[in-house]
Coordinates of C-alpha atoms in Angstrom, one line a residue:
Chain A
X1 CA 0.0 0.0 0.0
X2 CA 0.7 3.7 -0.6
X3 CA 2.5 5.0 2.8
X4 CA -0.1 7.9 2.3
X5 CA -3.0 5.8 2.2
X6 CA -1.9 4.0 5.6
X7 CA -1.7 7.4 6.8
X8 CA -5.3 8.2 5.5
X9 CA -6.5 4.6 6.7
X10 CA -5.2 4.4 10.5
X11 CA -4.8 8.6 11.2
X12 CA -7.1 8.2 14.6
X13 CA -5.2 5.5 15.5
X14 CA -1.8 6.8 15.8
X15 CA -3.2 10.1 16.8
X16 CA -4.6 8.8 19.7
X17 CA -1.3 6.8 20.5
X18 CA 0.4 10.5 20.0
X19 CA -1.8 12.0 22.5
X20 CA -0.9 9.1 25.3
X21 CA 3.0 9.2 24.7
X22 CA 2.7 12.8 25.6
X23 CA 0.3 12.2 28.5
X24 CA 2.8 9.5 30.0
X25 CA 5.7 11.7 29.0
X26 CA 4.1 14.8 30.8
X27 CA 2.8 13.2 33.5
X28 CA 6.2 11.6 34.3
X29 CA 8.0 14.1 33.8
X30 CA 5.9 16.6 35.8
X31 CA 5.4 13.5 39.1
X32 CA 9.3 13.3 39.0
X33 CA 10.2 17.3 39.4
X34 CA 7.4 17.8 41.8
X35 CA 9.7 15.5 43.8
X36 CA 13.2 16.1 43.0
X37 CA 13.5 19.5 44.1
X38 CA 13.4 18.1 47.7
X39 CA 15.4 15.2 46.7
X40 CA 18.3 17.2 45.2
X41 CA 18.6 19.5 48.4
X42 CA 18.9 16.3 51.0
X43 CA 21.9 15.5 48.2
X44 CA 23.1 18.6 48.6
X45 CA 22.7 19.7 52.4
X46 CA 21.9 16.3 54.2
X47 CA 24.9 14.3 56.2
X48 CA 26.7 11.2 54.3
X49 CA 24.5 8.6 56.1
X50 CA 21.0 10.5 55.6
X51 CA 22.3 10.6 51.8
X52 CA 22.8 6.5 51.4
X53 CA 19.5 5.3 50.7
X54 CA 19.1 8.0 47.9
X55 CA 22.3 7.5 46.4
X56 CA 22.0 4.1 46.5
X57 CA 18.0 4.8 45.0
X58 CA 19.6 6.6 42.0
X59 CA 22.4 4.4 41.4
X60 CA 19.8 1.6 40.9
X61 CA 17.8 3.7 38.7
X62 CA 20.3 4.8 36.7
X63 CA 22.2 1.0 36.4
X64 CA 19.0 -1.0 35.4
X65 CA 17.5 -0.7 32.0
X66 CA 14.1 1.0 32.2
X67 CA 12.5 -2.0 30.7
X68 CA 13.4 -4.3 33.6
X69 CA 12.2 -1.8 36.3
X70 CA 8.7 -2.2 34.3
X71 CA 8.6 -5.6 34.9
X72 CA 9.5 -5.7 38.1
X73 CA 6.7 -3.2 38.5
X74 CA 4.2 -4.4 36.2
X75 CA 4.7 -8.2 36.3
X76 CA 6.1 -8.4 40.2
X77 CA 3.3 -6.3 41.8
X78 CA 1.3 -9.8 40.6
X79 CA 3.8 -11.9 43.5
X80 CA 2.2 -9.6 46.0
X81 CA -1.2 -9.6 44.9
X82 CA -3.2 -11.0 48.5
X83 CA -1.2 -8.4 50.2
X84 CA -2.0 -5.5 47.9
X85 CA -5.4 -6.6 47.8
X86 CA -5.8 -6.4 51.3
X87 CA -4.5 -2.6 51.5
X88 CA -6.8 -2.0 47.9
X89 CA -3.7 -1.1 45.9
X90 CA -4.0 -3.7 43.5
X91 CA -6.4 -2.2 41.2
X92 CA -3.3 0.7 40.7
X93 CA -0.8 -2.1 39.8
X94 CA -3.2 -4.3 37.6
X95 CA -3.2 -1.6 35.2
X96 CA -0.4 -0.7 33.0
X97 CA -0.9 2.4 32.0
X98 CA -0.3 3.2 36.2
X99 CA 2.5 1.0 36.3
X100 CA 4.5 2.6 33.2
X101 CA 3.4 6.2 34.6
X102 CA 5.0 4.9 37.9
X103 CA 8.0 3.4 36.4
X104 CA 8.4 6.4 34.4
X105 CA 8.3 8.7 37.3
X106 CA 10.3 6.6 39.7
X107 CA 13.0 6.2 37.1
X108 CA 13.0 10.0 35.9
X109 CA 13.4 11.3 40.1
X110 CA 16.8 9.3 40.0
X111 CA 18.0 11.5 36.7
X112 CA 16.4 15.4 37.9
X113 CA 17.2 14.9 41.2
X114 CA 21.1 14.9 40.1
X115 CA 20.4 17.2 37.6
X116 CA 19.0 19.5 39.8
X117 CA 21.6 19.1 42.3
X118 CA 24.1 19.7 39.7
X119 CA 22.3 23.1 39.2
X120 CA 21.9 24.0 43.5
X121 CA 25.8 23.1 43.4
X122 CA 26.8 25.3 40.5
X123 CA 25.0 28.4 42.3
X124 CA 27.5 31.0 43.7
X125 CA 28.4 30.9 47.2
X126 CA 28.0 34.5 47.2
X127 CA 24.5 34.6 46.3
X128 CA 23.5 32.4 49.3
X129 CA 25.6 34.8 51.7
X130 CA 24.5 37.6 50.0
X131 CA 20.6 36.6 50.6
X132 CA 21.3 35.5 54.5
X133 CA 23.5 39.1 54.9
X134 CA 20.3 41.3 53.8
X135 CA 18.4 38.5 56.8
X136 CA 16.5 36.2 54.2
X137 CA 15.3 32.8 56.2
X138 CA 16.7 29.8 54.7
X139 CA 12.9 28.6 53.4
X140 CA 13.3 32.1 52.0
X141 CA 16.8 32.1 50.2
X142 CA 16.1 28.7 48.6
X143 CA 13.1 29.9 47.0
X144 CA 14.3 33.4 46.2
X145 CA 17.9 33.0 45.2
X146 CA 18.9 29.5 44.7
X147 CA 16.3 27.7 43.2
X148 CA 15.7 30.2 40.8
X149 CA 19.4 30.3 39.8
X150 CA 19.6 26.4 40.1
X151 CA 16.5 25.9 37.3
X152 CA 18.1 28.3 35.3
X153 CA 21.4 26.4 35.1
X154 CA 19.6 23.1 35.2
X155 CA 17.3 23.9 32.6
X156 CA 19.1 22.6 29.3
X157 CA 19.8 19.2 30.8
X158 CA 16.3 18.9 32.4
X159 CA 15.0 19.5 28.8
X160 CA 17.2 16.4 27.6
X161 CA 15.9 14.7 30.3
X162 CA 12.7 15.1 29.0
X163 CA 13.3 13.6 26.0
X164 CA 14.8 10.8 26.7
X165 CA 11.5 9.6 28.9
X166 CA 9.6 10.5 25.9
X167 CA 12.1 8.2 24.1
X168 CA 11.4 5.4 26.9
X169 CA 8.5 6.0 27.0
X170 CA 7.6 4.2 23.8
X171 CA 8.6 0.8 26.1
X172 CA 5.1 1.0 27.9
X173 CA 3.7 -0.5 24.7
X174 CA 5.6 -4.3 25.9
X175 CA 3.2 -4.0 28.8
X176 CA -0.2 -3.3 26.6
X177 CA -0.3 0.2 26.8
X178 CA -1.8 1.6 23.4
X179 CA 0.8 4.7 23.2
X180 CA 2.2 5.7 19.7
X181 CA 4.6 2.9 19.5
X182 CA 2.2 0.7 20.6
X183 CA -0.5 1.6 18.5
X184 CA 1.8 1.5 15.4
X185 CA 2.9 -2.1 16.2
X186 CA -0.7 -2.6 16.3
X187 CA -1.4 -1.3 12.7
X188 CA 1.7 -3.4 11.8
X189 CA 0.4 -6.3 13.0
X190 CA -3.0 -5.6 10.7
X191 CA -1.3 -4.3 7.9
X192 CA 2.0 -5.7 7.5
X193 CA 2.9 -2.5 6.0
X194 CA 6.1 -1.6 6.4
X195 CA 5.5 2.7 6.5
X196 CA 3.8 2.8 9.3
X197 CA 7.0 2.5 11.0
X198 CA 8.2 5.2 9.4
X199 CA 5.1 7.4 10.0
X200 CA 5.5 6.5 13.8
X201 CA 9.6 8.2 13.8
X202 CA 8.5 11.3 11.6
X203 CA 6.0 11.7 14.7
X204 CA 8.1 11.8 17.5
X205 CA 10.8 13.5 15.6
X206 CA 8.2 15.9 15.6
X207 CA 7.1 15.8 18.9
X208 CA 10.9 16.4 20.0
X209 CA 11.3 18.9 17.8
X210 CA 7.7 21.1 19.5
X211 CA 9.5 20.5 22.9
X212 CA 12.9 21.5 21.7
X213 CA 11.8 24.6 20.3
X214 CA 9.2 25.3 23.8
X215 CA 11.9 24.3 25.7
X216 CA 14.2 27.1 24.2
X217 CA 11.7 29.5 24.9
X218 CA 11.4 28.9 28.4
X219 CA 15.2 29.0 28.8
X220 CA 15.6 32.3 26.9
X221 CA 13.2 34.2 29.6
X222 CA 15.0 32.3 32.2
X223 CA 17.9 34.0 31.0
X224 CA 16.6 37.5 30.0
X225 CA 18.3 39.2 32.3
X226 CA 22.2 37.3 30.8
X227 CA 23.3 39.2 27.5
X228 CA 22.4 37.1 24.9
X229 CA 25.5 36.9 23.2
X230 CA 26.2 34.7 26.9
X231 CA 22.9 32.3 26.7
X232 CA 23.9 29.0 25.1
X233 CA 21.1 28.4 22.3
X234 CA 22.6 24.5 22.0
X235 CA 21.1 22.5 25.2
X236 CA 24.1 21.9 27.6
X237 CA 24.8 17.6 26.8
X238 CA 23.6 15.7 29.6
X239 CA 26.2 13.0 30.9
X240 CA 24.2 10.2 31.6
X241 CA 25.7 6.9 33.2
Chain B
X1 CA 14.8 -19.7 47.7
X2 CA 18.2 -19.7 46.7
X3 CA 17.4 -23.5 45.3
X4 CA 15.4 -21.4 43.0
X5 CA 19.2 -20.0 41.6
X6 CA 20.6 -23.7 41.6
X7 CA 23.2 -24.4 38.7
X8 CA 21.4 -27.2 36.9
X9 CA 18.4 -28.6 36.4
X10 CA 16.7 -28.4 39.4
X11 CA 17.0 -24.1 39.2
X12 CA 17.3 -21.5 37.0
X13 CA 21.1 -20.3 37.7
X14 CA 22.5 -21.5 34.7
X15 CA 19.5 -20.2 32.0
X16 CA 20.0 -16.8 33.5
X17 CA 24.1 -17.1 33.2
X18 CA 23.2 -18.4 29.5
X19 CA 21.4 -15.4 28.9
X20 CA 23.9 -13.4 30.6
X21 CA 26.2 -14.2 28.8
X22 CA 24.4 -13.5 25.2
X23 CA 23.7 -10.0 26.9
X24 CA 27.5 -9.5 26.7
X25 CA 28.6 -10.8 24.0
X26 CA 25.7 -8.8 22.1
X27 CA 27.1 -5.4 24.0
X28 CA 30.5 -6.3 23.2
X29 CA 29.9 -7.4 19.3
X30 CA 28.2 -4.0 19.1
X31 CA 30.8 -1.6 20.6
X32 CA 33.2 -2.2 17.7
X33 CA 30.4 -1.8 15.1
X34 CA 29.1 1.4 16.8
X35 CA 32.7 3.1 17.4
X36 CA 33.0 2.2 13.6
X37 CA 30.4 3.7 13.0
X38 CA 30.3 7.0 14.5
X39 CA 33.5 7.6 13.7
X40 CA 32.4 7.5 10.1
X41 CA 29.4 9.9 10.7
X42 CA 31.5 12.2 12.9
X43 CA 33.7 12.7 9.5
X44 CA 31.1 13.3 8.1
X45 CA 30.0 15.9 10.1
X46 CA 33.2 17.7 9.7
X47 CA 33.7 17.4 5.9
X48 CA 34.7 20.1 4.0
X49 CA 31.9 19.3 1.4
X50 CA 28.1 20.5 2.7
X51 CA 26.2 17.5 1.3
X52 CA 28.3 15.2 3.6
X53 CA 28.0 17.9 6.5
X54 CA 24.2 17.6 5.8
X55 CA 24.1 13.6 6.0
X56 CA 25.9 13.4 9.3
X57 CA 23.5 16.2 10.3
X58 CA 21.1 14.3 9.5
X59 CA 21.9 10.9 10.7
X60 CA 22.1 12.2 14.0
X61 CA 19.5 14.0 14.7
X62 CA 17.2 11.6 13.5
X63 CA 19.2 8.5 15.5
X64 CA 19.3 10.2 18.9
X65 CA 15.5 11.3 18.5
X66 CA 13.8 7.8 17.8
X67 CA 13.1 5.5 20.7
X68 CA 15.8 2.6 20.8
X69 CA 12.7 0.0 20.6
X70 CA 11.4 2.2 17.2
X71 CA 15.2 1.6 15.8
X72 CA 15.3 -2.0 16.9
X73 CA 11.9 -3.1 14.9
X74 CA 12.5 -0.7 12.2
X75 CA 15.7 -2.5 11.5
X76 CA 14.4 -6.2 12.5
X77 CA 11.1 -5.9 10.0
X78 CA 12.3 -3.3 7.7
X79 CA 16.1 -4.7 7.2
X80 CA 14.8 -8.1 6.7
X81 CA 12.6 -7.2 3.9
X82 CA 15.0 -5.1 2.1
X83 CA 17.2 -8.6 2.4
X84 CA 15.2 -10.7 0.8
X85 CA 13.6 -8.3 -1.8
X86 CA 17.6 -7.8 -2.6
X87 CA 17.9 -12.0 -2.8
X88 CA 14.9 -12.6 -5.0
X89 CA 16.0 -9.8 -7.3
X90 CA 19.1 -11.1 -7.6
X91 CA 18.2 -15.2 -7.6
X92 CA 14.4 -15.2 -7.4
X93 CA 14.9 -19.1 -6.9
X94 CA 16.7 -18.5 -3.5
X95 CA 15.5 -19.2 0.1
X96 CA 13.9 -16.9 2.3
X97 CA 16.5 -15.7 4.5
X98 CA 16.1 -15.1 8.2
X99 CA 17.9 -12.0 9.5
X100 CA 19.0 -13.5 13.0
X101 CA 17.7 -11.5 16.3
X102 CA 21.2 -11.5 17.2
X103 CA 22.3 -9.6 14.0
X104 CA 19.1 -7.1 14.5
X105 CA 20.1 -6.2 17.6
X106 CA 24.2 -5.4 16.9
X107 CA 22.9 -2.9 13.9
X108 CA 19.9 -1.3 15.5
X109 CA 22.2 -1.2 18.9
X110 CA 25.1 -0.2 17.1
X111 CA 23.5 2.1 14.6
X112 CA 22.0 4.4 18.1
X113 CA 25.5 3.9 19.5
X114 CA 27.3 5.3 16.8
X115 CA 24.8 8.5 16.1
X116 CA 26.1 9.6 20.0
X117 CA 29.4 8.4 19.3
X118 CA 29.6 10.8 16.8
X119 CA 28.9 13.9 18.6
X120 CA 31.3 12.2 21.4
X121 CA 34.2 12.4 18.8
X122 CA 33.6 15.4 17.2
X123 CA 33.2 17.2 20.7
X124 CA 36.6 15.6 21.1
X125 CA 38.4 16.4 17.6
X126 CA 36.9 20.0 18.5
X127 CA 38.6 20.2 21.8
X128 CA 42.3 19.3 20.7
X129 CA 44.5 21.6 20.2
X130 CA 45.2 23.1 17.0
X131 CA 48.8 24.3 17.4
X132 CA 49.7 20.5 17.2
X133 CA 48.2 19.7 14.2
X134 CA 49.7 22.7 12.6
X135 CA 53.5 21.9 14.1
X136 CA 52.6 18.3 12.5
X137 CA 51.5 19.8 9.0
X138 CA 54.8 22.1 9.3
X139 CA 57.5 19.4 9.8
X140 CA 55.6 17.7 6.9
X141 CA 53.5 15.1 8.1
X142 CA 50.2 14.5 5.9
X143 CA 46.8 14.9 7.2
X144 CA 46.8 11.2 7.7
X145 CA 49.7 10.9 9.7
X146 CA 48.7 14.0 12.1
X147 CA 45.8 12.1 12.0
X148 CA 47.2 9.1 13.4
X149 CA 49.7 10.3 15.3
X150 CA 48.5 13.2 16.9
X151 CA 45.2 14.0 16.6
X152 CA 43.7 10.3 17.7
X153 CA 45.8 9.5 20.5
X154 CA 44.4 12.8 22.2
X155 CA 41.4 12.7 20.9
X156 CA 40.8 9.4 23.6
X157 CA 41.4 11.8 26.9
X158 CA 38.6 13.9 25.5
X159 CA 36.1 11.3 24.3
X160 CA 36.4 8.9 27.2
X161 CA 34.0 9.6 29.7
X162 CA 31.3 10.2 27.0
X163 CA 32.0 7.4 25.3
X164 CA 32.2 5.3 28.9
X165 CA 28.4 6.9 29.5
X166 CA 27.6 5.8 25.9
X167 CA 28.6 1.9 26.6
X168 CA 26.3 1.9 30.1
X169 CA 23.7 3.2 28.5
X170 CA 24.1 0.4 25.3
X171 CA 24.8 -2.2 28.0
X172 CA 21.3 -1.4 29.2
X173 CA 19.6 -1.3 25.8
X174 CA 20.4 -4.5 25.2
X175 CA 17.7 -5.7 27.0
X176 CA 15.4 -4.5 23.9
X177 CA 16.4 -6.9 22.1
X178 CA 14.5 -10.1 24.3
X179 CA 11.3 -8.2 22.8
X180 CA 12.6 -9.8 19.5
X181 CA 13.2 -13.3 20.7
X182 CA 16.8 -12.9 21.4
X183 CA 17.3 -15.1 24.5
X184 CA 19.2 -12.9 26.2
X185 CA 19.3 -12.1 30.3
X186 CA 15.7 -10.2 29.9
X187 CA 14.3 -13.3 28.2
X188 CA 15.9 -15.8 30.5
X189 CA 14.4 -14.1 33.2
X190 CA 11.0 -13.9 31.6
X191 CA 10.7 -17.9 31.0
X192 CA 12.1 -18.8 34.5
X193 CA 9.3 -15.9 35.5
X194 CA 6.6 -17.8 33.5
X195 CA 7.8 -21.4 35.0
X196 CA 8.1 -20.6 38.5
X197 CA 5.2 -17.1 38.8
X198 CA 8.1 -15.6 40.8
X199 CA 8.2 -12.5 38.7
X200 CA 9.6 -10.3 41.4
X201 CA 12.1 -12.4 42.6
X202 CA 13.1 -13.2 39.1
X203 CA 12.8 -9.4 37.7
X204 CA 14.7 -8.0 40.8
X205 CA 17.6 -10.4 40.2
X206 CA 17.9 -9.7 36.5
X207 CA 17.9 -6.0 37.4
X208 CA 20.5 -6.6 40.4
X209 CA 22.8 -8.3 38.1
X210 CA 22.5 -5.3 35.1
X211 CA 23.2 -3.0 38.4
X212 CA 26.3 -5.0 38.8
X213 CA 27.4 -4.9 35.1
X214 CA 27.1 -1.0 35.2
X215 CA 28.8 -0.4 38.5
X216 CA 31.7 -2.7 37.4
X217 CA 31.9 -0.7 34.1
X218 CA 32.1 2.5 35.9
X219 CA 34.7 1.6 38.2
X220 CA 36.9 0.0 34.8
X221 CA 35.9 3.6 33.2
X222 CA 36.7 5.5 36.1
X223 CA 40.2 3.5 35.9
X224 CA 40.8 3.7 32.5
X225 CA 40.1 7.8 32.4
X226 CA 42.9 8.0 35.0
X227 CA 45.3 6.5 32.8
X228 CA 44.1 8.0 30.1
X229 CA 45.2 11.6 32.0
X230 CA 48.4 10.3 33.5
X231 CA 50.2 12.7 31.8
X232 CA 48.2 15.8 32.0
X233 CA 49.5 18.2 34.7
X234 CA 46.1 19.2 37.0
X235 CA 45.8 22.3 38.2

């Protein structure tokens, strides 16, 4: 068949596959930096010993592929089931569209929260004294002075961040969730036409690109007080282990 | 519960070690290939003509924006079919030919590896200094030699850690490729997981033991970038 009359045939399909990447995407993402902030400042402020069970938190996040910390969600929740029956949790795990949104949001914690504490750490000392010399309260200062300055330094690598949960995100369709790359497997599976595929990567080129260029946006009024010759318009590269 | 681990036939010890092991040989078959690789596209991206500029432009951006599971069926279904449409035109008497799993998952792995890799070593080229390659060109060497004798021995300081990132975050895509029947340590633990309806036991093994591959790379890494700067002078 004509890749254009695929397009024509299954549209609603992969739209509405579209529409739930970026709903798990956006949902993840916005779960894991309601969290983080707090996260980042016990990596920054707490003592050594308060520190090890979130070190040890992202380590595992960030050394086990997203796919197996799905299945240990999705697929292990099932070993507990009388118990999570009993506290009425298990109609959250028997459905995978929770269990990726968890996964995703767990998994996406570990990577902001050291992002984020990349940004608190790159703030000036001076700053911080500056803000406690004119009497700021501490509650005060880090929502004043060094969040503020921490977000703004953060910001590129937060973006990329971003994009590659939207990139994992297309795993949720192993566990039955009908998002874009689960959908298009769906319509390969009726079809056996090859350009689908290809349909489904010009889409979430596209859907990077939108976020790219929103993200930009953002970061050039974060920055509108910095010359612009000084604002970086390339996102900062994110080492990622 | 630990008979549940037992080497032989009475546990599932040595399935998983069997599928361990295919999990490293895949990463390590796939390193070479990807290096290979984005050293070609990084060339690219620095030729002097614009139509090769555009192509590893292109390659790139398009490679590090797809999902790795979008890559890995795109080249499993779509490879496949270009194979044997390329057979039958050739011999339409010949055999259908089966692209292995195996074989999917070194290109589609290697083919995402190699579009980072690039951007790795071109950060890398970028960040050498120029005065050596133009003391090279003066006492004339040719562009291949400063090539080989200057430029890519220093180019490894630079594109070390990146590349050390790039092979954790490979080592961890591998497990993509169980989706496609490759019996790796994903797929081991999902049979044992269907046998014994131990799924968390069985899951939170496989993931302890991809935890261990990562944290043993980064400590090689970490050891290899200190020899790699043995002779640079800190400040």
């Amino acid at each position: 068949m004509n890749p254009m009359d695929i397009l024509l045939q299954y549209w609603p399909r992969l739209l509405d596959g579209t529409l739930m990447t970026i709903k798990l995407t956006l949902m993840g993402a916005l779960i894991a930096g309601l969290i983080s902030p707090f996260l980042a400042l016990i990596r920054v402020q707490a003592s050594p010993i308060a520190q090890a069970p979130l070190r040890l938190y992202v380590s595992f996040m960030r050394g086990t592929p997203i796919m197996a910390q799905l299945f240990l969600i999705f697929y292990g929740s099932g070993q507990f089931r009388p118990f999570l029956q009993e506290w009425g949790l298990w109609s959250f795990f028997r459905d995978p569209f929770n269990c990726a949104l968890l996964t995703f949001a767990l998994n996406s914690t570990a990577y902001q929260t050291e992002i984020l504490r990349g940004g608190i750490l790159g703030v000036p000392r001076g700053e911080v004294e500056a803000a406690m010399a004119i009497g700021m309260s501490r509650a005060h200062t880090l929502r004043r002075v060094v969040f503020p300055h921490a977000y703004r330094i953060a910001w590129p690598a937060l973006g990329n961040e971003v994009i590659l949960l939207m990139k994992a995100s297309a795993l949720a369709s192993i566990v039955t969730v009908f998002d874009l790359m689960g959908r298009t497997r769906q319509v390969f599976s009726r079809s056996f036409d090859f350009s689908v595929y290809l349909w489904a990567a010009l889409i979430y080129l596209g859907i990077t690109a939108i976020f790219v260029l929103l993200w930009w946006q953002v970061e050039k009024r974060l920055s509108r007080h910095i010359a612009p010759h000084q604002t970086s318009r390339k996102p900062v590269k994110e080492t990622q282990a | 519960m630990f008979e549940l681990f037992a080497y032989g036939d009475t546990g599932w010890g040595d399935e998983i070690l069997r599928g361990l092991a295919i999990t490293i040989q895949l990463a390590i078959v796939t390193l070479p290939v990807g290096l290979f690789l984005g050293f070609l596209v990084a060339f690219a991206s620095m030729s002097k003509l614009r139509a090769l500029r555009m192509v590893g432009f292109g390659y790139t951006t398009i490679m590090r924006g797809l999902p790795e599971i979008l890559t890995l069926f795109v080249v499993y279904n779509g490879v496949g079919l270009l194979l044997n449409m390329a057979v039958r035109w050739w011999n339409p008497e010949a055999d259908a030919i089966d692209f292995s799993p195996f074989a999917a998952g070194v290109v589609a792995l290697g083919m995402v590896f190699g579009a980072f890799a690039a951007e790795v070593l071109r950060g890398a080229f970028n960040s050498l200094d120029t005065g050596q390659s133009e003391a090279g060109r003066a006492i004339g060497m040719t562009p291949t030699q400063v090539f080989r004798r200057i430029q890519l021995p220093q180019m490894w300081r630079f594109a070390l850690p990146g590349l050390g990132n790039l092979w954790i975050n490979m080592l961890k895509d591998t497990a993509l490729v169980s989706i496609i029947a490759l019996n790796d340590l994903m797929r081991m633990t999902k049979v044992a997981v269907g046998v014994t309806k131990q799924p968390f036991t069985f899951y939170l093994v496989a993931c302890l033991i991809y935890w261990a591959m990562c944290v043993l790379s980064e400590l090689v890494l970490a050891r290899m970038e200190r020899r790699a700067n043995r002779g640079i002078r800190r400040v």
